[in-house]
CSV table of N, CA and C in Angstrom, one decimal:
chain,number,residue,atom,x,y,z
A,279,UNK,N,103.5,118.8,119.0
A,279,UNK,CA,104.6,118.3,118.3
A,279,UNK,C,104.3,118.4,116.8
A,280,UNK,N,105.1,119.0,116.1
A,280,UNK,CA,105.0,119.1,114.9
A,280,UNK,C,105.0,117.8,113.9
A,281,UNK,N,104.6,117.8,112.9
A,281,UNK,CA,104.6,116.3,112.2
A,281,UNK,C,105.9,115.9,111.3
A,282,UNK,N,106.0,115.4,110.5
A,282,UNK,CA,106.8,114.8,109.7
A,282,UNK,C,106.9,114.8,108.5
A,283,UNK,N,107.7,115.0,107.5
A,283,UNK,CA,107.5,115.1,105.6
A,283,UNK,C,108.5,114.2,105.4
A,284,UNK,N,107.3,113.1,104.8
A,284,UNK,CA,108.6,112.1,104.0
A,284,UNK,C,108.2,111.9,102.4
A,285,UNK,N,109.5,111.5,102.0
A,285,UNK,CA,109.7,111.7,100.6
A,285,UNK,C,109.4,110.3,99.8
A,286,UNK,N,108.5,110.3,99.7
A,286,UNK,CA,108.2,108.7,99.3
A,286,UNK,C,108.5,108.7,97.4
A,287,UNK,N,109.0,108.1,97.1
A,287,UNK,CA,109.7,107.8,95.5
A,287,UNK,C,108.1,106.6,95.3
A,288,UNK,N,107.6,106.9,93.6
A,288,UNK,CA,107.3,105.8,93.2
A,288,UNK,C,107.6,105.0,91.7
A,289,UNK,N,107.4,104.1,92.1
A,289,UNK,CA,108.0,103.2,90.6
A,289,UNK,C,107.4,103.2,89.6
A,290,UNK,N,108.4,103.6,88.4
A,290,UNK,CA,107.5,103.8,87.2
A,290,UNK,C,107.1,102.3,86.1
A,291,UNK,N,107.4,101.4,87.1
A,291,UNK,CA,107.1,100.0,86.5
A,291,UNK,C,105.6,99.6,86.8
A,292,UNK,N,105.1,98.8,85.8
A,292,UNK,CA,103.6,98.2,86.7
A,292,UNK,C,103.7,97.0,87.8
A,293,UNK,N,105.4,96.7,87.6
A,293,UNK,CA,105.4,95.7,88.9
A,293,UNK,C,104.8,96.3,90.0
A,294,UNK,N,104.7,94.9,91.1
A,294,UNK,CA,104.2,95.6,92.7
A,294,UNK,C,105.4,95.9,93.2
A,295,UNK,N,104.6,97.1,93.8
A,295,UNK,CA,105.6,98.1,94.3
A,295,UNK,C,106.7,97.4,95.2
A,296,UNK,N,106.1,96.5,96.4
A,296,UNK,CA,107.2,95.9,97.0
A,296,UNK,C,108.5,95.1,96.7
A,297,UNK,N,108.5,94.9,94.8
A,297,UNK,CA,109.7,94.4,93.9
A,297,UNK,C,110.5,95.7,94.2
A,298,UNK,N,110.2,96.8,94.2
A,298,UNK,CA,111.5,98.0,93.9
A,298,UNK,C,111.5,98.9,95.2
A,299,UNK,N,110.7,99.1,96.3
A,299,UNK,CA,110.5,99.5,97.2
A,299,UNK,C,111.0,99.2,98.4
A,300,UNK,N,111.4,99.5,99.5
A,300,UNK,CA,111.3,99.0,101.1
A,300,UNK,C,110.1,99.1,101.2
A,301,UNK,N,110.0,98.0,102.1
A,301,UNK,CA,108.8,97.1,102.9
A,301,UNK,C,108.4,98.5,104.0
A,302,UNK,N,109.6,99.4,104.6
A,302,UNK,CA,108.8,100.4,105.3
A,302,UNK,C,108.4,102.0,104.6
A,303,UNK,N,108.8,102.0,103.3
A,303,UNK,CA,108.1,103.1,102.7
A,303,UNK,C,107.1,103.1,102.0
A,304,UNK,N,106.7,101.7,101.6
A,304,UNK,CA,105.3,100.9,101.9
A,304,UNK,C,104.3,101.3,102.7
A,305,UNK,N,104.9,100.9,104.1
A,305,UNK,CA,104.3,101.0,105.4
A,305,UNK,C,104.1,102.4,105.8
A,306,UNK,N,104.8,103.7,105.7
A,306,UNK,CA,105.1,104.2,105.7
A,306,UNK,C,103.7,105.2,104.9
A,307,UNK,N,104.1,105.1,103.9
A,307,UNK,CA,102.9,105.8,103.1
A,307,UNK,C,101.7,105.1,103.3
A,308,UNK,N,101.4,104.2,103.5
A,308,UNK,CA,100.0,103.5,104.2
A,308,UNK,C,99.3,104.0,105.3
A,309,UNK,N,100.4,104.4,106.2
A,309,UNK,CA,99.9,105.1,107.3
A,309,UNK,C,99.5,106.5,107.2
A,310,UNK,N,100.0,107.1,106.1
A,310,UNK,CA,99.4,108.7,106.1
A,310,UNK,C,98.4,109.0,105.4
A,311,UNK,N,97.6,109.9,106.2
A,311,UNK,CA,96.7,110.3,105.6
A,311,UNK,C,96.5,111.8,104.7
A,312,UNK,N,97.6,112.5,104.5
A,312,UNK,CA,98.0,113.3,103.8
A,312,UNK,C,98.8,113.5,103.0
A,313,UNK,N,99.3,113.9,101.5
A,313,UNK,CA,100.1,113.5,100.5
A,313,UNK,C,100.0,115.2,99.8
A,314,UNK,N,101.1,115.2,99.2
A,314,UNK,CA,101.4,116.2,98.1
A,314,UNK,C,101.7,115.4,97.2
A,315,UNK,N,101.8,116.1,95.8
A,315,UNK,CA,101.8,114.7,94.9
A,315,UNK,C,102.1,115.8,93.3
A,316,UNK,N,102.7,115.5,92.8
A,316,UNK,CA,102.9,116.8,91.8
A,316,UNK,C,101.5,116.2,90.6
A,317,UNK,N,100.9,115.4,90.6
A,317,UNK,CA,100.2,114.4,89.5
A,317,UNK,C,98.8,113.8,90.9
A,318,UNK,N,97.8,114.1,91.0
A,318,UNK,CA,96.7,113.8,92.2
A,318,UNK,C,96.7,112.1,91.5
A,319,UNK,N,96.2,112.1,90.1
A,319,UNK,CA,95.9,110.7,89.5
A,319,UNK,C,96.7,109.9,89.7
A,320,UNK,N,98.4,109.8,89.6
A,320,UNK,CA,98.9,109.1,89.6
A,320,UNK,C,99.6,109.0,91.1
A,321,UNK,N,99.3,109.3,91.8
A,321,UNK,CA,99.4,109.8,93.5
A,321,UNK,C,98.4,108.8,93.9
A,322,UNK,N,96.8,109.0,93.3
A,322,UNK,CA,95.8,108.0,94.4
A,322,UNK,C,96.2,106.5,93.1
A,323,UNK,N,96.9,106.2,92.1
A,323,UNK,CA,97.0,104.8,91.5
A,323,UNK,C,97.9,104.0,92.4
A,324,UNK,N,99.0,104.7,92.9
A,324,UNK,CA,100.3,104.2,93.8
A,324,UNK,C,99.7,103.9,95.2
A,325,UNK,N,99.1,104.3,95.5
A,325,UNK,CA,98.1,104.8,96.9
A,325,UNK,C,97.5,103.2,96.9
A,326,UNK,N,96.3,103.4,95.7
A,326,UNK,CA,95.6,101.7,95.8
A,326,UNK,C,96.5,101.0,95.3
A,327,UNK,N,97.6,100.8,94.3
A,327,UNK,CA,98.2,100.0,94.3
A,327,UNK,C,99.0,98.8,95.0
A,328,UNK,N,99.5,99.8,96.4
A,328,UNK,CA,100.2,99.5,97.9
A,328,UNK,C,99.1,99.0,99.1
A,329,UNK,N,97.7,99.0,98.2
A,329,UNK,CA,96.9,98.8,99.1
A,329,UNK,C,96.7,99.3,100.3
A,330,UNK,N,96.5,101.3,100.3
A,330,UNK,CA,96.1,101.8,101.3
A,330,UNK,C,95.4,101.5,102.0
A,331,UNK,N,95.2,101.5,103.5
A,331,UNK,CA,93.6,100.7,104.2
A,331,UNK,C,92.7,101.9,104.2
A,332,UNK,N,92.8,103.1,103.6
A,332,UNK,CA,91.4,103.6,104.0
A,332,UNK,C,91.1,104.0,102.3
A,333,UNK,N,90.0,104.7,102.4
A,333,UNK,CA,89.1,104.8,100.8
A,333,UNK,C,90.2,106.2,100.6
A,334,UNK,N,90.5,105.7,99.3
A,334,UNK,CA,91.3,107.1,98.7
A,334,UNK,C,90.6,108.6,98.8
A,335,UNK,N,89.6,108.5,98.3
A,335,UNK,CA,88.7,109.7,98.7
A,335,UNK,C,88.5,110.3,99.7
A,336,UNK,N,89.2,109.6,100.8
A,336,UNK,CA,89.2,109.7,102.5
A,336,UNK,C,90.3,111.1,102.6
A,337,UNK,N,91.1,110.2,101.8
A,337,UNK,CA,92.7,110.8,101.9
A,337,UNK,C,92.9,112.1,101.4
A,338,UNK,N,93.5,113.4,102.0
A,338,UNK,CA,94.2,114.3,101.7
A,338,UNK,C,95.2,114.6,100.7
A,339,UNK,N,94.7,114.4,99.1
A,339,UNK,CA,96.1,115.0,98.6
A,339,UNK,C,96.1,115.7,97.6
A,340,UNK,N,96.9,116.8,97.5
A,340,UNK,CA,96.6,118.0,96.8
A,340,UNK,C,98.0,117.7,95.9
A,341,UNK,N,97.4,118.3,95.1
A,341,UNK,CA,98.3,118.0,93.3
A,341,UNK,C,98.8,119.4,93.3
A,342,UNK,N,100.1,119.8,93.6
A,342,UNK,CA,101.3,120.4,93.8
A,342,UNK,C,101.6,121.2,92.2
A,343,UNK,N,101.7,119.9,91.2
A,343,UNK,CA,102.1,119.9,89.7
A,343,UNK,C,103.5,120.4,89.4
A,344,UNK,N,103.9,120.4,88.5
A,344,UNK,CA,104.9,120.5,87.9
A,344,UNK,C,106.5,121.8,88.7
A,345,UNK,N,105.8,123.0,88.9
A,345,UNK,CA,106.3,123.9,89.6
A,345,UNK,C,105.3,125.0,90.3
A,346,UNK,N,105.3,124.1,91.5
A,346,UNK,CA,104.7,124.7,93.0
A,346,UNK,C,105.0,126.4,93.0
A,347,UNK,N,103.6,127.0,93.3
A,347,UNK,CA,103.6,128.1,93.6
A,347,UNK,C,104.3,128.5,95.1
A,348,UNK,N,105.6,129.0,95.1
A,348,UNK,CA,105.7,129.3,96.4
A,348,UNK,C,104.9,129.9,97.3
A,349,UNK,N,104.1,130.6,96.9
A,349,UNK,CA,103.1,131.2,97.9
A,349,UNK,C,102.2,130.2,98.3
A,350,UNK,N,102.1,129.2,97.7
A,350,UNK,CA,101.3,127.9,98.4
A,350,UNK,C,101.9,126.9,99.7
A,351,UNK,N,102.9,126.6,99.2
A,351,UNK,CA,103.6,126.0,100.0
A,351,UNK,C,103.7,126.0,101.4
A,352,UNK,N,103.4,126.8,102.2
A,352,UNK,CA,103.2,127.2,103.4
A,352,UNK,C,102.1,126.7,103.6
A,353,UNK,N,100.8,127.0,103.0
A,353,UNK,CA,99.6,126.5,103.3
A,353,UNK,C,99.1,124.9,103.4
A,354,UNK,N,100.3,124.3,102.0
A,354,UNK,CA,100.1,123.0,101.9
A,354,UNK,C,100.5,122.2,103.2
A,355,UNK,N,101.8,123.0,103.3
A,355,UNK,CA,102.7,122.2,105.0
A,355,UNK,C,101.5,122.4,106.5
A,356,UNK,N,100.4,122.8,106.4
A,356,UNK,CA,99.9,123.3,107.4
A,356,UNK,C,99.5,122.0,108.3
A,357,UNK,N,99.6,120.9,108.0
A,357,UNK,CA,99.4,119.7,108.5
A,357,UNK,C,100.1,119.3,109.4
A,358,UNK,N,101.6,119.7,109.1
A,358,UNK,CA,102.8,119.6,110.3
A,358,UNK,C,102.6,120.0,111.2
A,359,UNK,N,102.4,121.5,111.3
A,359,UNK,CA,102.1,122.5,112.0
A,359,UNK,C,101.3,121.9,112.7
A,360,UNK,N,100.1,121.3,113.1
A,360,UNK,CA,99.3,120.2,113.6
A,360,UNK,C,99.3,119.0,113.7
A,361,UNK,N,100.5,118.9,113.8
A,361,UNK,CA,101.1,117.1,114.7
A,361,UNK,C,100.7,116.3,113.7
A,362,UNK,N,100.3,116.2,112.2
A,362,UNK,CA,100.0,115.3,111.1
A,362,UNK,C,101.4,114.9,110.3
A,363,UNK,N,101.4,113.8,109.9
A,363,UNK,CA,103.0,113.8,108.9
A,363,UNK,C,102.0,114.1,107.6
A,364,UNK,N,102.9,113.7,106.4
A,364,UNK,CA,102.7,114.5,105.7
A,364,UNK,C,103.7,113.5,104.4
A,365,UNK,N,103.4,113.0,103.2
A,365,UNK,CA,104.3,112.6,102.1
A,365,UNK,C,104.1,113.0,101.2
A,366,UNK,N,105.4,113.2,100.3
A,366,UNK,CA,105.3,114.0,98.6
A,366,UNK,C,105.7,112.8,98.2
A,367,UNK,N,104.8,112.2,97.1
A,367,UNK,CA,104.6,111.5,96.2
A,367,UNK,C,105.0,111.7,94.7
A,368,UNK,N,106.1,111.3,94.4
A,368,UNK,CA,106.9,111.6,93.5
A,368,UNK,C,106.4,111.1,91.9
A,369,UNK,N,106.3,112.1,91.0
A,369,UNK,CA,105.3,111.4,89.9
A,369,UNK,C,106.7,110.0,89.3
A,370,UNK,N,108.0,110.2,89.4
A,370,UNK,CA,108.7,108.8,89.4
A,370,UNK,C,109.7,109.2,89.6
A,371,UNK,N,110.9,108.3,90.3
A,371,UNK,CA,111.6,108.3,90.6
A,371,UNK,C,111.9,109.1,92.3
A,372,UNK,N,112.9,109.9,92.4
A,372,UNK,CA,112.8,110.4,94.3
A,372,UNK,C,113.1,111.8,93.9
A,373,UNK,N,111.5,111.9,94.5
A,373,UNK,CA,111.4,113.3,95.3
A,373,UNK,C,111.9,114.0,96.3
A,374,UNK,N,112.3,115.3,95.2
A,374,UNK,CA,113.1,116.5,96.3
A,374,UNK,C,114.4,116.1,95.7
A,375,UNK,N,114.6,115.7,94.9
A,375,UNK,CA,115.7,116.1,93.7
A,375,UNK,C,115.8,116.6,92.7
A,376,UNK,N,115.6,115.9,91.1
A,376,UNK,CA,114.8,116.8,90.8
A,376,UNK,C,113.6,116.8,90.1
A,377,UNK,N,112.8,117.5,91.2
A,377,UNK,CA,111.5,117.2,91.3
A,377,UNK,C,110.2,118.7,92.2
A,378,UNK,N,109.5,118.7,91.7
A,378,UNK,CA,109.3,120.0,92.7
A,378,UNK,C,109.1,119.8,94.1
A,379,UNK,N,108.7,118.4,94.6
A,379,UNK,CA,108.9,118.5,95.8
A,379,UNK,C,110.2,119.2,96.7
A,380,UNK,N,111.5,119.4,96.0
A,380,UNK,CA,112.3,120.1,96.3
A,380,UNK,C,112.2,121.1,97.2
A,381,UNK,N,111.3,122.2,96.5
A,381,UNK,CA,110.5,123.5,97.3
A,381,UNK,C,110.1,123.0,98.3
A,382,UNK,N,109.1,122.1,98.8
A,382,UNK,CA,108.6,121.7,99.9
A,382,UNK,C,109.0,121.2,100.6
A,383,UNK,N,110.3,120.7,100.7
A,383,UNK,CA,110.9,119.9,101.3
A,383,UNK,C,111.6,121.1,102.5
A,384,UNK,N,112.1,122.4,101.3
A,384,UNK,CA,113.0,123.6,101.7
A,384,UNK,C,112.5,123.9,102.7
A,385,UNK,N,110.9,124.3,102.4
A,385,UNK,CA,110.2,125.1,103.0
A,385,UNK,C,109.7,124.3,104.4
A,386,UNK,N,109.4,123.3,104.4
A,386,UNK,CA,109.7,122.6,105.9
A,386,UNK,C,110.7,122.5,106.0
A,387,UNK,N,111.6,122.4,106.0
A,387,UNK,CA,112.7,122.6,106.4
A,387,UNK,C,113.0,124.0,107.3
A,388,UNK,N,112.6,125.1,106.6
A,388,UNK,CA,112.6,126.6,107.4
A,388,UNK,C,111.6,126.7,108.5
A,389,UNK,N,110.7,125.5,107.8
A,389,UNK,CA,109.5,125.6,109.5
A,389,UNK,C,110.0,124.8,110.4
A,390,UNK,N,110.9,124.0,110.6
A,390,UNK,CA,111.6,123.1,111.6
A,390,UNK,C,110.6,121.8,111.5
């Protein structure tokens, strides 16, 4: 069974996140252990910030940046492909608007 890509938004305030958030995309990204993230630094801040339970260093996540090489994209998604979910971490605001997660979103999308 293929995995899951969710579009996790983060806040560009220093409040805690659970002031501007749902309580399940919180939960949500807590549970994954894989992340695209256009920004890696500001991807593992949001990460401990929410208080992930495992050591950030643990975690899977590759810095995407600004405008994703298409020819990557495929490779990055390979996690689905293997029953893992999978979140793009939006450097602010929501991802896969506009945002490069966009592409990745497409391109699972064509992988079902």
């Amino acid at each position: 069974m293929a995995g899951c890509l969710f579009m996790l938004p983060v806040p560009i305030s220093d409040s805690p996140a659970k002031e501007s958030l749902p309580a399940l995309t919180i939960e949500t990204a807590k549970r994954l252990d894989y992340f695209l993230a256009e920004n890696a630094k500001s991807a593992r801040a949001f990460l401990k910030k929410i208080g992930h339970p495992k050591p950030i260093a643990e975690l899977s996540i590759v810095e995407i940046g600004h405008r994703p090489d298409p020819a990557q994209v495929k490779s990055w998604l390979a996690p689905l492909a293997a029953g893992h979910d999978i979140g793009i971490v939006s450097e602010a605001g929501c991802p896969g608007i506009a945002d490069p997660g966009a592409q990745v979103a497409q391109k699972a999308q064509e992988m079902n």
